[in-house]
PDB file of C-alpha atoms in Angstrom:
ATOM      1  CA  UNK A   1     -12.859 -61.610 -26.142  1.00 38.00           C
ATOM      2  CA  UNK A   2     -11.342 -58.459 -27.987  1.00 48.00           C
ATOM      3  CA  UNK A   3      -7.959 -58.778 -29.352  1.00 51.00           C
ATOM      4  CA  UNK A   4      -5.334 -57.168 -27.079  1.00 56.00           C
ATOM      5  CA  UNK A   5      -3.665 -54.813 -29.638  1.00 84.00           C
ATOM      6  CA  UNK A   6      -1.187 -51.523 -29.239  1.00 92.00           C
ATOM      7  CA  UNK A   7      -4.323 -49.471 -27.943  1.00 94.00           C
ATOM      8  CA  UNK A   8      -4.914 -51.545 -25.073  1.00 94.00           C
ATOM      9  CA  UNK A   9      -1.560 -52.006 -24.267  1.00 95.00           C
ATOM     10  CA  UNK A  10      -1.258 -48.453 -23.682  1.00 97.00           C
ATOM     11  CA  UNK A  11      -4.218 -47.556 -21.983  1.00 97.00           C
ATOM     12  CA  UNK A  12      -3.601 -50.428 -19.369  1.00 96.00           C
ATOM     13  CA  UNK A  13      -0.065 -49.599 -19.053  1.00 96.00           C
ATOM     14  CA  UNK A  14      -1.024 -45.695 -18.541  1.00 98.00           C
ATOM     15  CA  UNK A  15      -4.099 -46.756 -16.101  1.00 98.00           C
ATOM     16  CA  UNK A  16      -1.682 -48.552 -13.566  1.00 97.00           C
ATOM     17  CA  UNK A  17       1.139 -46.125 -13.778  1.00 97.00           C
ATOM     18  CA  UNK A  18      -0.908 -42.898 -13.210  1.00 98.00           C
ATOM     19  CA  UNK A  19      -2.829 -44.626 -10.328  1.00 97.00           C
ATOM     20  CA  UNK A  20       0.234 -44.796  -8.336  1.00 96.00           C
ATOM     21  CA  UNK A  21       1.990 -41.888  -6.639  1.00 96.00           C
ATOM     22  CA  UNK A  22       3.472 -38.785  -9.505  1.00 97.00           C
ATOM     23  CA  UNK A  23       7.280 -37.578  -9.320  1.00 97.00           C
ATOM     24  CA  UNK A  24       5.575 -34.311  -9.615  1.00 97.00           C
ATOM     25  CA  UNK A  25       8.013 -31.298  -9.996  1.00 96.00           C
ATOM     26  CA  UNK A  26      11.134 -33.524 -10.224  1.00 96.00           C
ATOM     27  CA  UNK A  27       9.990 -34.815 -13.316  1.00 98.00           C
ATOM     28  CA  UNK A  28       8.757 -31.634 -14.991  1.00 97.00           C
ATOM     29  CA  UNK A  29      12.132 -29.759 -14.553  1.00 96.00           C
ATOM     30  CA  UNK A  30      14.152 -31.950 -16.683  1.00 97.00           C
ATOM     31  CA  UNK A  31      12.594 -29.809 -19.570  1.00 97.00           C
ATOM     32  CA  UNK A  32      11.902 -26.404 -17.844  1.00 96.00           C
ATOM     33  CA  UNK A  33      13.795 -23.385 -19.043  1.00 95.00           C
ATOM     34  CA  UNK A  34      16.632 -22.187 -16.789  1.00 95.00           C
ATOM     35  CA  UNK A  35      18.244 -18.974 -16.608  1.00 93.00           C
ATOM     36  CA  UNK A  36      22.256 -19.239 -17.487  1.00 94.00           C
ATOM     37  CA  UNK A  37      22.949 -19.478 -13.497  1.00 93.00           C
ATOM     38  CA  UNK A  38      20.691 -22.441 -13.531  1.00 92.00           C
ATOM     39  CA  UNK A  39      17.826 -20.298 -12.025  1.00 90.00           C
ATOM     40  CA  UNK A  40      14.561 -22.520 -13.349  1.00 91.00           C
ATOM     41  CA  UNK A  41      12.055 -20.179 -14.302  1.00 83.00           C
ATOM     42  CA  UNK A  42       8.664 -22.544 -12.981  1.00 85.00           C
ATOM     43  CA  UNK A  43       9.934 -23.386  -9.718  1.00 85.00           C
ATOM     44  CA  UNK A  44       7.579 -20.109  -8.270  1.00 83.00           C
ATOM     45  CA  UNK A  45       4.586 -20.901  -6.159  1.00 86.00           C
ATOM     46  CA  UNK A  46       0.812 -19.935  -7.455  1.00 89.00           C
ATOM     47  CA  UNK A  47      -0.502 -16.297  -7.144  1.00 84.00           C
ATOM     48  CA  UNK A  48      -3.896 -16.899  -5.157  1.00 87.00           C
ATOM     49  CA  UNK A  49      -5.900 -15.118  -7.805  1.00 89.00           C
ATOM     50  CA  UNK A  50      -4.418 -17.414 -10.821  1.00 92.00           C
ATOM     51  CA  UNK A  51      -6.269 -18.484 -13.352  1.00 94.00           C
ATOM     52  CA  UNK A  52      -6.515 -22.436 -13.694  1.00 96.00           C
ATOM     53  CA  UNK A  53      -6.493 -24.370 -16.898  1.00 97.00           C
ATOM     54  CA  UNK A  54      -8.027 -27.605 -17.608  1.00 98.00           C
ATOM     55  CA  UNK A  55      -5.438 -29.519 -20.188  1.00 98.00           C
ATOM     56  CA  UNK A  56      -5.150 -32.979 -22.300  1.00 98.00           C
ATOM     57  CA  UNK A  57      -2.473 -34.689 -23.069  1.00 98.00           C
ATOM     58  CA  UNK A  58      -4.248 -36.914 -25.304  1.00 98.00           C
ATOM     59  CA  UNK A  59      -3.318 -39.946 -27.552  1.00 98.00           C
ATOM     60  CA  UNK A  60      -4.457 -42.122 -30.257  1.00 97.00           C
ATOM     61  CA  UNK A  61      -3.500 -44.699 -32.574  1.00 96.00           C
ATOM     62  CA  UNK A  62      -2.692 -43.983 -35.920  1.00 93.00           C
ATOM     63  CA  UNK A  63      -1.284 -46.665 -38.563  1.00 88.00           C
ATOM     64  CA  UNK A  64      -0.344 -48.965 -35.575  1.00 91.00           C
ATOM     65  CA  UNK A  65       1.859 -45.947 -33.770  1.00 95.00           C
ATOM     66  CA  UNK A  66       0.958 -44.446 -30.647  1.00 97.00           C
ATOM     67  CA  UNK A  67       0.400 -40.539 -31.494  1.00 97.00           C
ATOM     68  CA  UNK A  68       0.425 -37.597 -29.105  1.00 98.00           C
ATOM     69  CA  UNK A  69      -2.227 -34.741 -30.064  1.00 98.00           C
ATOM     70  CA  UNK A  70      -0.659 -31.626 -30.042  1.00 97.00           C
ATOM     71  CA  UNK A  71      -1.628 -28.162 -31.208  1.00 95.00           C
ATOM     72  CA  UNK A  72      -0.077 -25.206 -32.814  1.00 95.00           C
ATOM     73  CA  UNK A  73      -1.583 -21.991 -31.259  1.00 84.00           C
ATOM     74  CA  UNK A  74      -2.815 -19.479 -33.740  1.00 73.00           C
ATOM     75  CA  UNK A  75      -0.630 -15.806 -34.605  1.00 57.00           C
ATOM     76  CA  UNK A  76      -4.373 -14.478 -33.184  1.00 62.00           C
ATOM     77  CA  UNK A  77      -3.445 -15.842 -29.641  1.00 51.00           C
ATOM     78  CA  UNK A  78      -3.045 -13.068 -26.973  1.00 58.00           C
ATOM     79  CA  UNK A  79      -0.637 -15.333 -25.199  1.00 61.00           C
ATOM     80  CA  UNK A  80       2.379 -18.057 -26.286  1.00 54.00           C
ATOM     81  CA  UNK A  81       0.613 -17.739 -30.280  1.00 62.00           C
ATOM     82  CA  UNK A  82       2.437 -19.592 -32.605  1.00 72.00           C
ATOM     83  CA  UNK A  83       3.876 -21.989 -29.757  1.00 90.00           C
ATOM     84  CA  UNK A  84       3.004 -26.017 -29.625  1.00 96.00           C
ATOM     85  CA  UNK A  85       0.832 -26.931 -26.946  1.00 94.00           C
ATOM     86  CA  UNK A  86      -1.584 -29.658 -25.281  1.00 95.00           C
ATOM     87  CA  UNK A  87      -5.430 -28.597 -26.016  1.00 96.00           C
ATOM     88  CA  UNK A  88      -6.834 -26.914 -22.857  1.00 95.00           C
ATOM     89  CA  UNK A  89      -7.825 -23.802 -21.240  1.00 93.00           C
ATOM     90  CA  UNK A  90      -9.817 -21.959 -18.416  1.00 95.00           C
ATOM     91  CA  UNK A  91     -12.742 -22.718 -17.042  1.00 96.00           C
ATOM     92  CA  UNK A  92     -16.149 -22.482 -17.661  1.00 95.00           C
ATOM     93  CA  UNK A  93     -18.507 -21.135 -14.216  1.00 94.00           C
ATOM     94  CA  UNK A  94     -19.193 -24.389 -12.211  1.00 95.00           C
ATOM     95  CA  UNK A  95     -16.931 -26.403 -14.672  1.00 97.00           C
ATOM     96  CA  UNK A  96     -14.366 -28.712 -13.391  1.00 98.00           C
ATOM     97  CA  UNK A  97     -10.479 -28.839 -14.587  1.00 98.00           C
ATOM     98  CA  UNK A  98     -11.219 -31.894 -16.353  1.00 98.00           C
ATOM     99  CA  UNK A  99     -14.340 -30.972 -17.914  1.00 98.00           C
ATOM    100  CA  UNK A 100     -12.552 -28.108 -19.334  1.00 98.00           C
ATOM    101  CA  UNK A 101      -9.659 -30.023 -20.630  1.00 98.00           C
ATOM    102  CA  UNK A 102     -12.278 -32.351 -22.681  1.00 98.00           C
ATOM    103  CA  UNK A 103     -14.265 -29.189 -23.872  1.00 97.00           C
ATOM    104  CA  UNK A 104     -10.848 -27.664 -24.975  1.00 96.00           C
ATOM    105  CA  UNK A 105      -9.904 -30.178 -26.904  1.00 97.00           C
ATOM    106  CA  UNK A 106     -13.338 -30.677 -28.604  1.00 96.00           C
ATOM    107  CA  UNK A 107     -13.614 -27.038 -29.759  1.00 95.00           C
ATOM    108  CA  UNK A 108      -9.994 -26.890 -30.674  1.00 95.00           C
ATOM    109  CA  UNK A 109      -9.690 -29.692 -32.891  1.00 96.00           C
ATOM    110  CA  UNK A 110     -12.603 -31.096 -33.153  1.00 96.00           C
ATOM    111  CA  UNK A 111     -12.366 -34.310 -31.733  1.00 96.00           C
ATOM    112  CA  UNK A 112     -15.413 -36.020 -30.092  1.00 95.00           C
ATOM    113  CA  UNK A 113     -16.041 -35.774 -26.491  1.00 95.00           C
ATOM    114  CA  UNK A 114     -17.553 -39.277 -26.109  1.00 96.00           C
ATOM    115  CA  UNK A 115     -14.866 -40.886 -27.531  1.00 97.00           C
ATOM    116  CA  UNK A 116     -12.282 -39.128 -25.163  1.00 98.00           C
ATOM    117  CA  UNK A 117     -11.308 -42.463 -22.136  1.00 98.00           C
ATOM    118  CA  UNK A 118      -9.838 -40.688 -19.333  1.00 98.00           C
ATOM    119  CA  UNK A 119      -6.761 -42.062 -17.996  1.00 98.00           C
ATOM    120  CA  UNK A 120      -5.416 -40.032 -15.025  1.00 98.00           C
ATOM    121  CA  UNK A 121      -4.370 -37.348 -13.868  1.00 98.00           C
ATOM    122  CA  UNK A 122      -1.003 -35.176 -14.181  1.00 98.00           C
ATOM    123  CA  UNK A 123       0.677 -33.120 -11.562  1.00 98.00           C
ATOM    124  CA  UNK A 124      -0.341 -29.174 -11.234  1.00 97.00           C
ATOM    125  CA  UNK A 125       2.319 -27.009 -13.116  1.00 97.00           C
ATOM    126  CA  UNK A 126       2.459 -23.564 -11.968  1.00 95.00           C
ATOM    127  CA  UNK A 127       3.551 -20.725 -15.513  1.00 91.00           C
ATOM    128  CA  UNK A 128       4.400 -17.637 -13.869  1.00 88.00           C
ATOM    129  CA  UNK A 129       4.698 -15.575 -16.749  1.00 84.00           C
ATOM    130  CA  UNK A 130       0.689 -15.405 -17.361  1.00 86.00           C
ATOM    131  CA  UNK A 131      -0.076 -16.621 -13.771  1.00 90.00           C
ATOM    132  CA  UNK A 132      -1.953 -19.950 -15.071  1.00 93.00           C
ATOM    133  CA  UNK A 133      -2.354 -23.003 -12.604  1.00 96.00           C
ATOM    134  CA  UNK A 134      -2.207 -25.692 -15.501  1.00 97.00           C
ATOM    135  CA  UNK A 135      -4.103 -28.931 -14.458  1.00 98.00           C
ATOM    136  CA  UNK A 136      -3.042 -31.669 -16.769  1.00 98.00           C
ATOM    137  CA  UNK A 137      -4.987 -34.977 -17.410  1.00 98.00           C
ATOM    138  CA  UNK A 138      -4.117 -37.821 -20.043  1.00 98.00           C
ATOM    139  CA  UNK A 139      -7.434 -39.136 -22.006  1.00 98.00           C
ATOM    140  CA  UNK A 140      -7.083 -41.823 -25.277  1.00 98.00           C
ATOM    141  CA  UNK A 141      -9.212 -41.112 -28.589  1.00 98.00           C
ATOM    142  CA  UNK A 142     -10.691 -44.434 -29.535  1.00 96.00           C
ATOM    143  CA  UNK A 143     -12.359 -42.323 -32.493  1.00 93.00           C
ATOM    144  CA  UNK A 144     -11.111 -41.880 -35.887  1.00 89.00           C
ATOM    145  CA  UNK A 145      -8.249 -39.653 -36.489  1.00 86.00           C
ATOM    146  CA  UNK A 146      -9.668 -36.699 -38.614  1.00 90.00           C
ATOM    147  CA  UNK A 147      -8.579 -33.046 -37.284  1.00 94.00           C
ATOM    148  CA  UNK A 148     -10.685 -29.727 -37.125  1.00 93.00           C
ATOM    149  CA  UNK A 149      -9.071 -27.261 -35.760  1.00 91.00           C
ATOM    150  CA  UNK A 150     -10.394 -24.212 -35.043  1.00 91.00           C
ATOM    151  CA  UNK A 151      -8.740 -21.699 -36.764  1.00 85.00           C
ATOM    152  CA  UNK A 152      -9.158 -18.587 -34.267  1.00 86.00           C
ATOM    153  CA  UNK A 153      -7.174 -20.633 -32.082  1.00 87.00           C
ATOM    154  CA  UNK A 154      -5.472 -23.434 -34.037  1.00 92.00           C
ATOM    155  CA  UNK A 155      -2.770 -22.907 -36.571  1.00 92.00           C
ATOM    156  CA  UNK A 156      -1.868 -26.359 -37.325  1.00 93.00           C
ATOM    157  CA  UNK A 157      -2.308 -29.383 -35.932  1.00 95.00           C
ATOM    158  CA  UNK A 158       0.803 -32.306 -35.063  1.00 97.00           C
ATOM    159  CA  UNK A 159       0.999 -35.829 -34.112  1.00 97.00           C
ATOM    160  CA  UNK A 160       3.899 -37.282 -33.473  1.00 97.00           C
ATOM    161  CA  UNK A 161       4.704 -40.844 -32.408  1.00 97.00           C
ATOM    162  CA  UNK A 162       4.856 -40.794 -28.389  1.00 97.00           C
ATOM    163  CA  UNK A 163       8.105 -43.104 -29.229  1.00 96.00           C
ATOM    164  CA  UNK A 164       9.814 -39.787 -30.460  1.00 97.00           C
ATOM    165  CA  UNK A 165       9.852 -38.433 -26.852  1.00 97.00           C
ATOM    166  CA  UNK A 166      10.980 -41.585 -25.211  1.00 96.00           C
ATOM    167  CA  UNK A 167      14.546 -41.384 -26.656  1.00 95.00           C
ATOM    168  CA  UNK A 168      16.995 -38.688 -25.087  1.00 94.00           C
ATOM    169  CA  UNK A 169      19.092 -37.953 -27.791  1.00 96.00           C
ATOM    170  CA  UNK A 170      15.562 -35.837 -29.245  1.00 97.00           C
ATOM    171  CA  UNK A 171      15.740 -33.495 -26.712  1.00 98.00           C
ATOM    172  CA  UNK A 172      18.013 -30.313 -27.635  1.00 97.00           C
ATOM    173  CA  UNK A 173      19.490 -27.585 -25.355  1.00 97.00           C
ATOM    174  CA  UNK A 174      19.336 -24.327 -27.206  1.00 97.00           C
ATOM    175  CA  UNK A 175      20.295 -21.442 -25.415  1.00 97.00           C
ATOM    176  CA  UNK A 176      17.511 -18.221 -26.631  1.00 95.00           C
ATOM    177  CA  UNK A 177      16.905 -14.741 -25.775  1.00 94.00           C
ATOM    178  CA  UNK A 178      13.453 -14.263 -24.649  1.00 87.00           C
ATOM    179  CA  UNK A 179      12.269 -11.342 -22.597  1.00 81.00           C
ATOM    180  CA  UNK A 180      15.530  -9.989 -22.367  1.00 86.00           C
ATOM    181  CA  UNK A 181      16.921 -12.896 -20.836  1.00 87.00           C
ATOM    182  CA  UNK A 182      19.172 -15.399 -21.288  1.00 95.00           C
ATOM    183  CA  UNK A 183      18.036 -18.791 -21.291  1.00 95.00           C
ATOM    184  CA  UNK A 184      18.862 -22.464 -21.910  1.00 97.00           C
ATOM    185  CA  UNK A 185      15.916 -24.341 -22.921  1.00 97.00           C
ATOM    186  CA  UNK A 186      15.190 -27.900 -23.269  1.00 98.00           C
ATOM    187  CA  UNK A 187      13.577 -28.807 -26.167  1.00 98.00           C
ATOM    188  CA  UNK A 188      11.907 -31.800 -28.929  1.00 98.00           C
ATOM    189  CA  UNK A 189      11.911 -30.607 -32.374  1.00 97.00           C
ATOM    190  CA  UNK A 190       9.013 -31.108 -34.174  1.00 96.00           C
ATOM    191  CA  UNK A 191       8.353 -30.247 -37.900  1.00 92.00           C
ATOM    192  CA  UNK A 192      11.417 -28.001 -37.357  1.00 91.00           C
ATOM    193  CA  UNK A 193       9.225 -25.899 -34.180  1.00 95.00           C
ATOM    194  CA  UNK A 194      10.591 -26.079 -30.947  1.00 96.00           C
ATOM    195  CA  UNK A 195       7.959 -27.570 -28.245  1.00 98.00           C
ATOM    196  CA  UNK A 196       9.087 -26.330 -25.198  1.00 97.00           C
ATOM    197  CA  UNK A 197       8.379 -24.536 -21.908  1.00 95.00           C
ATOM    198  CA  UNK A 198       5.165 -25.922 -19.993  1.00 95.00           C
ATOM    199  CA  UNK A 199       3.971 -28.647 -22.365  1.00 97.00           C
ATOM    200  CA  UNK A 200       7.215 -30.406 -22.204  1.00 98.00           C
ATOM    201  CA  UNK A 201       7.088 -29.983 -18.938  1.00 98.00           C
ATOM    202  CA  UNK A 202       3.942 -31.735 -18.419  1.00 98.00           C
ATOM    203  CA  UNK A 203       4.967 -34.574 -21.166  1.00 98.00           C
ATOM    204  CA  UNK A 204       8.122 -34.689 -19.061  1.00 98.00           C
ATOM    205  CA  UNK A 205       6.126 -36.166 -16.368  1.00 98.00           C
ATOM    206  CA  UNK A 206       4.476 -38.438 -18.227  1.00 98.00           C
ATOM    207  CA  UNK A 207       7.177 -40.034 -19.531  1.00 98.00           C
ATOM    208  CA  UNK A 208       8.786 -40.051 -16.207  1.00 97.00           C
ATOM    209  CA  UNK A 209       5.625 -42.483 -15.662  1.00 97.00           C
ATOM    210  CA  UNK A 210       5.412 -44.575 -18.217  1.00 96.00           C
ATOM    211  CA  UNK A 211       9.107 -45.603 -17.565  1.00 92.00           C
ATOM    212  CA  UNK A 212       8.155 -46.175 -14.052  1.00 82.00           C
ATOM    213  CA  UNK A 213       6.264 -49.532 -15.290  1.00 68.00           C
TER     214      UNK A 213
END
């Protein structure tokens, strides 16, 4: 019998909690960005011609810490460059959500796909500023922890322990100008970079989850 140790912990504990039913929206607004008035800026409905995006929230183990993969999105980026974000992006013809979200995150940072364990499934999250349908899945890399990014589309790499996000006090509200507007954003600071908007969102959820055990 293999030794029950931090990684299968997790992966059991994330299993059972994803198989049951998500808090969806309710979850991922505790970190979405809100105009002064309290006007969230997510809580739109999807465009029918949006564009859908496979993502991965994906962990690993790392000196005996749970670690969250997390990207920093080249200056080269057309869209959100220089922003932290979960590997992921559109889809390939005839490719599924989750398909894409493992490709992503192979050819981002160069991470194997056959070591990727899929653990569920996320609830949609809807960005209207670029009109993306983001479909997030959780997956656990049982593979060594050595990084590639790809440097048209990676500008650093970050993992930080997953027991960062599970205290509140981490989370900051800074209020921004963006776009002209106003805002009051909830944040987690990491290596001094804000990681905001809809990858907090989605992590939102997920620890919304986990805590649900």
């Amino acid at each position: 019998m293999k030794p029950f140790t931090i990684s299968t912990r997790f992966i059991e504990e994330a299993k059972a909690c994803l198989s049951k039913p998500l808090p969806g929206f309710s979850a991922q607004k505790k970190m979405g960005p809100t105009l002064l008035d309290g006007t969230l800026l997510h809580d739109r409905s999807p465009s029918n011609a949006c564009r859908i995006n496979g993502v991965m929230l994906l962990f690993f183990v790392k000196k005996n810490d749970i670690r969250l993969l997390l990207t920093v999105r080249s200056s080269e980026m057309r869209k959100h460059k220089g922003e932290i974000s979960c590997p992921g992006g559109g889809l390939d013809p005839n490719e599924t959500p989750l398909q894409a979200a493992i490709r992503e995150t192979e050819e981002e940072t160069g991470v194997y796909e056959q070591e990727i364990e899929v653990l569920g499934a996320l609830s949609d999250l809807y960005i209207p500023v670029s009109d993306n349908l983001l479909k997030p899945h959780v997956g656990f890399y049982h593979g060594k922890p050595i990084f590639k990014p790809d440097e048209r589309e990676v500008q650093q790499i970050l993992t930080p322990n997953f027991s960062y996000f599970l205290s509140e006090e981490n989370v900051k509200k800074e209020q921004w100008n963006l776009h002209g507007f106003d805002l009051i954003v909830p944040c987690w600071r990491i290596n001094n970079r804000p990681l905001w908007g809809a990858t907090a969102m989605i992590l939102s959820e997920f620890i919304e989850v986990m805590r649900s055990k």
